[in-house]
mmCIF file of C-alpha atoms in Angstrom:
data_model
loop_
_atom_site.group_PDB
_atom_site.id
_atom_site.type_symbol
_atom_site.label_atom_id
_atom_site.label_comp_id
_atom_site.label_asym_id
_atom_site.label_seq_id
_atom_site.Cartn_x
_atom_site.Cartn_y
_atom_site.Cartn_z
ATOM 1 C CA ASN A 1 -6.080 70.694 25.981
ATOM 2 C CA SER A 2 -6.456 67.025 25.008
ATOM 3 C CA LEU A 3 -8.398 65.945 28.103
ATOM 4 C CA PRO A 4 -11.456 68.257 28.301
ATOM 5 C CA THR A 5 -14.839 67.403 26.788
ATOM 6 C CA PRO A 6 -18.168 69.264 26.813
ATOM 7 C CA ALA A 7 -18.901 67.335 30.011
ATOM 8 C CA MET A 8 -15.631 68.340 31.705
ATOM 9 C CA LEU A 9 -14.153 71.756 30.934
ATOM 10 C CA SER A 10 -10.427 72.511 30.860
ATOM 11 C CA THR A 11 -10.773 74.715 33.944
ATOM 12 C CA GLN A 12 -12.279 71.780 35.837
ATOM 13 C CA ILE A 13 -9.422 69.515 34.738
ATOM 14 C CA MET A 14 -6.950 72.164 35.879
ATOM 15 C CA SER A 15 -8.670 72.328 39.258
ATOM 16 C CA LEU A 16 -8.301 68.561 39.730
ATOM 17 C CA ILE A 17 -4.611 68.702 38.823
ATOM 18 C CA ARG A 18 -3.945 71.544 41.241
ATOM 19 C CA GLU A 19 -5.826 69.725 44.002
ATOM 20 C CA ALA A 20 -3.773 66.570 43.494
ATOM 21 C CA LEU A 21 -0.505 68.536 43.465
ATOM 22 C CA ASP A 22 -1.430 70.446 46.626
ATOM 23 C CA ALA A 23 -2.653 67.396 48.529
ATOM 24 C CA ASP A 24 -0.058 64.788 47.578
ATOM 25 C CA PRO A 25 3.636 65.556 48.168
ATOM 26 C CA ASP A 26 4.572 62.226 46.554
ATOM 27 C CA PHE A 27 2.908 63.395 43.329
ATOM 28 C CA ARG A 28 5.096 66.499 43.266
ATOM 29 C CA LYS A 29 8.224 64.436 43.912
ATOM 30 C CA ASN A 30 7.295 61.836 41.302
ATOM 31 C CA LEU A 31 6.529 64.470 38.659
ATOM 32 C CA ARG A 32 10.009 65.942 39.009
ATOM 33 C CA ALA A 33 11.640 62.504 38.937
ATOM 34 C CA ASP A 34 9.648 61.521 35.830
ATOM 35 C CA MET A 35 10.726 64.684 34.005
ATOM 36 C CA LEU A 36 14.381 64.045 34.812
ATOM 37 C CA ALA A 37 14.046 60.423 33.730
ATOM 38 C CA VAL A 38 12.913 61.433 30.244
ATOM 39 C CA ARG A 39 15.549 64.136 29.915
ATOM 40 C CA ASP A 40 18.347 61.817 31.002
ATOM 41 C CA ARG A 41 17.347 58.650 29.095
ATOM 42 C CA ASP A 42 15.751 59.819 25.843
ATOM 43 C CA PRO A 43 18.340 61.114 23.335
ATOM 44 C CA ALA A 44 15.528 62.825 21.418
ATOM 45 C CA CYS A 45 14.888 65.120 24.385
ATOM 46 C CA ASN A 46 16.862 68.363 24.359
ATOM 47 C CA CYS A 47 15.623 70.027 27.553
ATOM 48 C CA LEU A 48 13.110 69.828 30.395
ATOM 49 C CA PRO A 49 10.539 72.104 28.692
ATOM 50 C CA ASP A 50 10.415 69.579 25.830
ATOM 51 C CA VAL A 51 9.307 66.893 28.289
ATOM 52 C CA PHE A 52 6.644 69.082 29.853
ATOM 53 C CA LEU A 53 5.223 70.377 26.557
ATOM 54 C CA TYR A 54 5.554 67.616 23.970
ATOM 55 C CA PHE A 55 6.157 64.109 25.336
ATOM 56 C CA LYS A 56 2.857 62.235 25.479
ATOM 57 C CA GLY A 57 4.259 59.419 27.609
ATOM 58 C CA PHE A 58 5.009 61.974 30.308
ATOM 59 C CA HIS A 59 1.570 63.595 29.866
ATOM 60 C CA ALA A 60 -0.196 60.250 30.199
ATOM 61 C CA LEU A 61 1.860 59.297 33.260
ATOM 62 C CA GLN A 62 1.069 62.532 35.121
ATOM 63 C CA THR A 63 -2.620 62.237 34.261
ATOM 64 C CA TYR A 64 -2.514 58.718 35.701
ATOM 65 C CA ARG A 65 -1.047 60.187 38.887
ATOM 66 C CA VAL A 66 -4.007 62.570 39.172
ATOM 67 C CA ALA A 67 -6.412 59.698 38.510
ATOM 68 C CA HIS A 68 -4.630 57.555 41.115
ATOM 69 C CA TYR A 69 -5.066 60.349 43.668
ATOM 70 C CA LEU A 70 -8.777 60.554 42.836
ATOM 71 C CA TRP A 71 -9.141 56.769 43.038
ATOM 72 C CA ARG A 72 -7.604 56.682 46.514
ATOM 73 C CA SER A 73 -9.888 59.581 47.498
ATOM 74 C CA GLY A 74 -12.967 57.574 46.565
ATOM 75 C CA ARG A 75 -13.807 59.559 43.415
ATOM 76 C CA ARG A 76 -13.602 56.629 41.062
ATOM 77 C CA VAL A 77 -15.921 57.953 38.364
ATOM 78 C CA LEU A 78 -13.624 60.963 37.876
ATOM 79 C CA ALA A 79 -10.586 58.670 37.917
ATOM 80 C CA HIS A 80 -12.113 56.497 35.201
ATOM 81 C CA TYR A 81 -12.915 59.618 33.166
ATOM 82 C CA LEU A 82 -9.253 60.631 33.141
ATOM 83 C CA GLN A 83 -8.199 57.078 32.282
ATOM 84 C CA SER A 84 -10.633 57.050 29.367
ATOM 85 C CA GLN A 85 -9.437 60.394 28.028
ATOM 86 C CA VAL A 86 -5.783 59.363 28.226
ATOM 87 C CA SER A 87 -6.561 56.124 26.409
ATOM 88 C CA GLN A 88 -8.475 57.970 23.685
ATOM 89 C CA HIS A 89 -6.035 60.822 23.077
ATOM 90 C CA PHE A 90 -2.625 59.335 23.937
ATOM 91 C CA GLN A 91 -3.295 55.623 23.188
ATOM 92 C CA ILE A 92 -1.965 54.721 26.640
ATOM 93 C CA ASP A 93 -4.208 52.869 29.108
ATOM 94 C CA ILE A 94 -3.189 52.882 32.796
ATOM 95 C CA HIS A 95 -5.765 51.824 35.365
ATOM 96 C CA PRO A 96 -6.064 54.372 38.213
ATOM 97 C CA ASN A 97 -5.606 51.637 40.832
ATOM 98 C CA ALA A 98 -2.269 50.468 39.409
ATOM 99 C CA THR A 99 0.806 51.355 41.484
ATOM 100 C CA LEU A 100 3.630 53.146 39.683
ATOM 101 C CA GLY A 101 6.872 54.313 41.281
ATOM 102 C CA SER A 102 8.896 57.433 40.546
ATOM 103 C CA GLY A 103 11.451 58.167 37.843
ATOM 104 C CA ILE A 104 9.471 56.295 35.174
ATOM 105 C CA MET A 105 9.834 56.864 31.436
ATOM 106 C CA LEU A 106 7.113 55.779 29.001
ATOM 107 C CA ASP A 107 9.133 55.986 25.797
ATOM 108 C CA HIS A 108 6.918 56.854 22.774
ATOM 109 C CA GLY A 109 4.047 55.462 24.817
ATOM 110 C CA THR A 110 1.635 54.327 22.118
ATOM 111 C CA GLY A 111 -0.078 51.046 22.972
ATOM 112 C CA ILE A 112 1.082 50.746 26.603
ATOM 113 C CA VAL A 113 -1.470 48.951 28.827
ATOM 114 C CA ILE A 114 -1.045 48.665 32.622
ATOM 115 C CA GLY A 115 -3.765 46.799 34.491
ATOM 116 C CA GLU A 116 -5.640 47.398 37.736
ATOM 117 C CA THR A 117 -3.471 45.456 40.192
ATOM 118 C CA ALA A 118 -0.141 45.919 38.391
ATOM 119 C CA HIS A 119 2.903 47.340 40.176
ATOM 120 C CA LEU A 120 5.748 49.107 38.367
ATOM 121 C CA GLY A 121 8.779 49.979 40.473
ATOM 122 C CA HIS A 122 11.030 53.039 40.598
ATOM 123 C CA ASN A 123 13.313 54.074 37.731
ATOM 124 C CA CYS A 124 11.717 51.799 35.134
ATOM 125 C CA SER A 125 11.678 52.436 31.388
ATOM 126 C CA VAL A 126 8.738 51.137 29.354
ATOM 127 C CA LEU A 127 8.729 51.238 25.566
ATOM 128 C CA HIS A 128 5.718 51.353 23.258
ATOM 129 C CA HIS A 129 3.165 48.525 23.039
ATOM 130 C CA VAL A 130 4.152 47.001 26.397
ATOM 131 C CA THR A 131 1.365 45.188 28.266
ATOM 132 C CA LEU A 132 1.260 44.504 32.004
ATOM 133 C CA GLY A 133 -1.844 42.369 31.715
ATOM 134 C CA GLY A 134 -4.023 40.272 33.961
ATOM 135 C CA SER A 135 -4.848 36.604 34.216
ATOM 136 C CA GLY A 136 -7.958 35.611 36.133
ATOM 137 C CA ARG A 137 -11.214 37.135 37.266
ATOM 138 C CA ALA A 138 -12.069 40.534 38.679
ATOM 139 C CA GLY A 139 -11.558 40.901 42.401
ATOM 140 C CA PHE A 140 -8.240 39.036 42.454
ATOM 141 C CA ASP A 141 -4.636 40.251 42.394
ATOM 142 C CA ARG A 142 -4.093 39.285 38.775
ATOM 143 C CA HIS A 143 -1.419 41.584 37.301
ATOM 144 C CA PRO A 144 2.408 41.616 37.270
ATOM 145 C CA LYS A 145 4.683 43.082 39.926
ATOM 146 C CA VAL A 146 7.701 44.681 38.236
ATOM 147 C CA GLY A 147 10.706 45.672 40.352
ATOM 148 C CA ASN A 148 12.988 48.703 40.256
ATOM 149 C CA GLY A 149 15.267 49.647 37.379
ATOM 150 C CA VAL A 150 13.595 47.321 34.861
ATOM 151 C CA LEU A 151 13.707 47.887 31.087
ATOM 152 C CA LEU A 152 10.694 46.524 29.183
ATOM 153 C CA GLY A 153 11.379 46.428 25.435
ATOM 154 C CA ALA A 154 8.900 47.387 22.730
ATOM 155 C CA GLY A 155 5.964 45.015 22.426
ATOM 156 C CA ALA A 156 6.811 42.987 25.541
ATOM 157 C CA SER A 157 3.865 41.371 27.335
ATOM 158 C CA VAL A 158 3.996 40.432 31.013
ATOM 159 C CA LEU A 159 0.873 38.511 32.002
ATOM 160 C CA GLY A 160 -0.570 37.360 35.313
ATOM 161 C CA ASN A 161 0.356 37.830 38.956
ATOM 162 C CA ILE A 162 4.065 37.193 38.470
ATOM 163 C CA LYS A 163 7.221 38.959 39.633
ATOM 164 C CA VAL A 164 9.876 40.595 37.477
ATOM 165 C CA GLY A 165 12.858 41.196 39.745
ATOM 166 C CA ASP A 166 14.887 44.379 40.174
ATOM 167 C CA GLY A 167 17.248 45.242 37.340
ATOM 168 C CA CYS A 168 15.741 42.878 34.744
ATOM 169 C CA GLN A 169 15.771 43.512 31.008
ATOM 170 C CA VAL A 170 12.955 42.088 28.871
ATOM 171 C CA GLY A 171 13.626 42.102 25.140
ATOM 172 C CA ALA A 172 11.296 43.436 22.479
ATOM 173 C CA GLY A 173 8.344 41.193 21.668
ATOM 174 C CA THR A 174 8.929 38.911 24.659
ATOM 175 C CA LEU A 175 6.056 37.102 26.400
ATOM 176 C CA VAL A 176 6.656 36.696 30.152
ATOM 177 C CA VAL A 177 4.323 34.320 32.016
ATOM 178 C CA GLU A 178 6.630 33.174 34.856
ATOM 179 C CA ASP A 179 8.714 34.948 37.503
ATOM 180 C CA LEU A 180 12.058 36.452 36.470
ATOM 181 C CA PRO A 181 14.835 36.575 39.108
ATOM 182 C CA PRO A 182 16.561 39.911 39.718
ATOM 183 C CA ARG A 183 18.990 41.127 37.024
ATOM 184 C CA SER A 184 17.780 38.561 34.482
ATOM 185 C CA VAL A 185 17.893 39.141 30.741
ATOM 186 C CA ALA A 186 14.921 37.483 29.037
ATOM 187 C CA VAL A 187 13.799 37.143 25.420
ATOM 188 C CA GLY A 188 11.464 34.948 23.393
ATOM 189 C CA VAL A 189 7.928 33.563 23.330
ATOM 190 C CA PRO A 190 7.584 32.338 25.992
ATOM 191 C CA ALA A 191 10.435 34.171 27.736
ATOM 192 C CA LYS A 192 13.733 32.395 28.322
ATOM 193 C CA ILE A 193 16.518 33.753 30.506
ATOM 194 C CA ILE A 194 19.591 34.158 28.301
ATOM 195 C CA GLY A 195 21.850 36.009 30.730
ATOM 196 C CA ARG A 196 22.256 38.054 33.890
ATOM 197 C CA PHE A 197 23.802 41.413 34.641
ATOM 198 C CA VAL A 198 27.221 41.236 36.250
ATOM 199 C CA ASP A 199 26.713 44.319 38.403
ATOM 200 C CA VAL A 200 24.307 43.609 41.273
ATOM 201 C CA THR A 201 23.264 47.286 41.204
ATOM 202 C CA ALA A 202 22.565 47.287 37.449
ATOM 203 C CA GLN A 203 19.549 49.251 36.228
ATOM 204 C CA PRO A 204 19.198 48.639 32.475
ATOM 205 C CA SER A 205 16.380 51.173 32.432
ATOM 206 C CA ILE A 206 18.951 53.922 32.921
ATOM 207 C CA GLY A 207 21.417 52.904 30.208
ATOM 208 C CA MET A 208 18.684 52.003 27.680
ATOM 209 C CA ASN A 209 21.121 49.699 25.840
ATOM 210 C CA GLN A 210 19.089 47.346 23.658
ATOM 211 C CA LEU A 211 19.952 43.638 23.541
ATOM 212 C CA GLY A 212 22.516 42.865 20.877
ATOM 213 C CA SER A 213 24.317 46.183 21.201
ATOM 214 C CA LYS A 214 27.999 46.277 22.112
ATOM 215 C CA GLU A 215 27.239 48.312 25.243
ATOM 216 C CA ALA A 216 24.691 45.771 26.486
ATOM 217 C CA GLU A 217 26.956 42.769 25.916
ATOM 218 C CA GLU A 218 29.718 44.326 28.041
ATOM 219 C CA ASP A 219 27.466 44.277 31.114
ATOM 220 C CA ILE A 220 25.811 40.853 30.700
ATOM 221 C CA VAL A 221 26.948 37.274 31.273
ATOM 222 C CA MET A 222 25.227 35.416 28.438
ATOM 223 C CA PHE A 223 23.911 31.844 28.664
ATOM 224 C CA GLY A 224 22.992 29.435 25.879
ATOM 225 C CA MET A 225 20.116 30.461 23.597
ATOM 226 C CA ASP A 226 18.975 27.023 22.387
ATOM 227 C CA GLY A 227 15.294 26.837 21.622
ATOM 228 C CA ILE A 228 14.690 30.574 21.416
#
């Protein structure tokens, strides 16, 4: 009920959602994976119906998936409409042309911005006020490419056409403007790598252990932190 306007009725929105679900098997798969991601990673979530009914990060993500379907179908005005409504009502701005994997959790969601040529891999967790922002002019590949299993802490900004490798953890408030190798732990402004995960299959997005916690320190080989 948050998306309709006098120019686009709720029944019309419902029709677009049903069309996208019927036409795109990946959408159906991703929706299920996204629901499970929230249930499994967010301790505030008690059951799957909670995710479907009340979690605005999930709502915004699924609306993006409809908009992405419309964008790829050539209906870009409709895609931009959905993007605008999500931004207005959920305070989350995801461009319809961005590429997002499955099993993603937008935790709290408020203030998240994901730009036009950004890529976010599978099984990532993104906290509030994260920006995947561009550097450069329109018409160029100007946004970050984030790998699988990455945890982006609250207020982190990743800017420009750079790569954040699989299994990285970016601390809250960090500014990333250069590539991060896989399994890196980065904090600071600008970001400095302070450690790496011991386990080559580590996905910090699943554990959701924040930097400084006992659980996080058990899994990370820490380096020096001079200058941070």
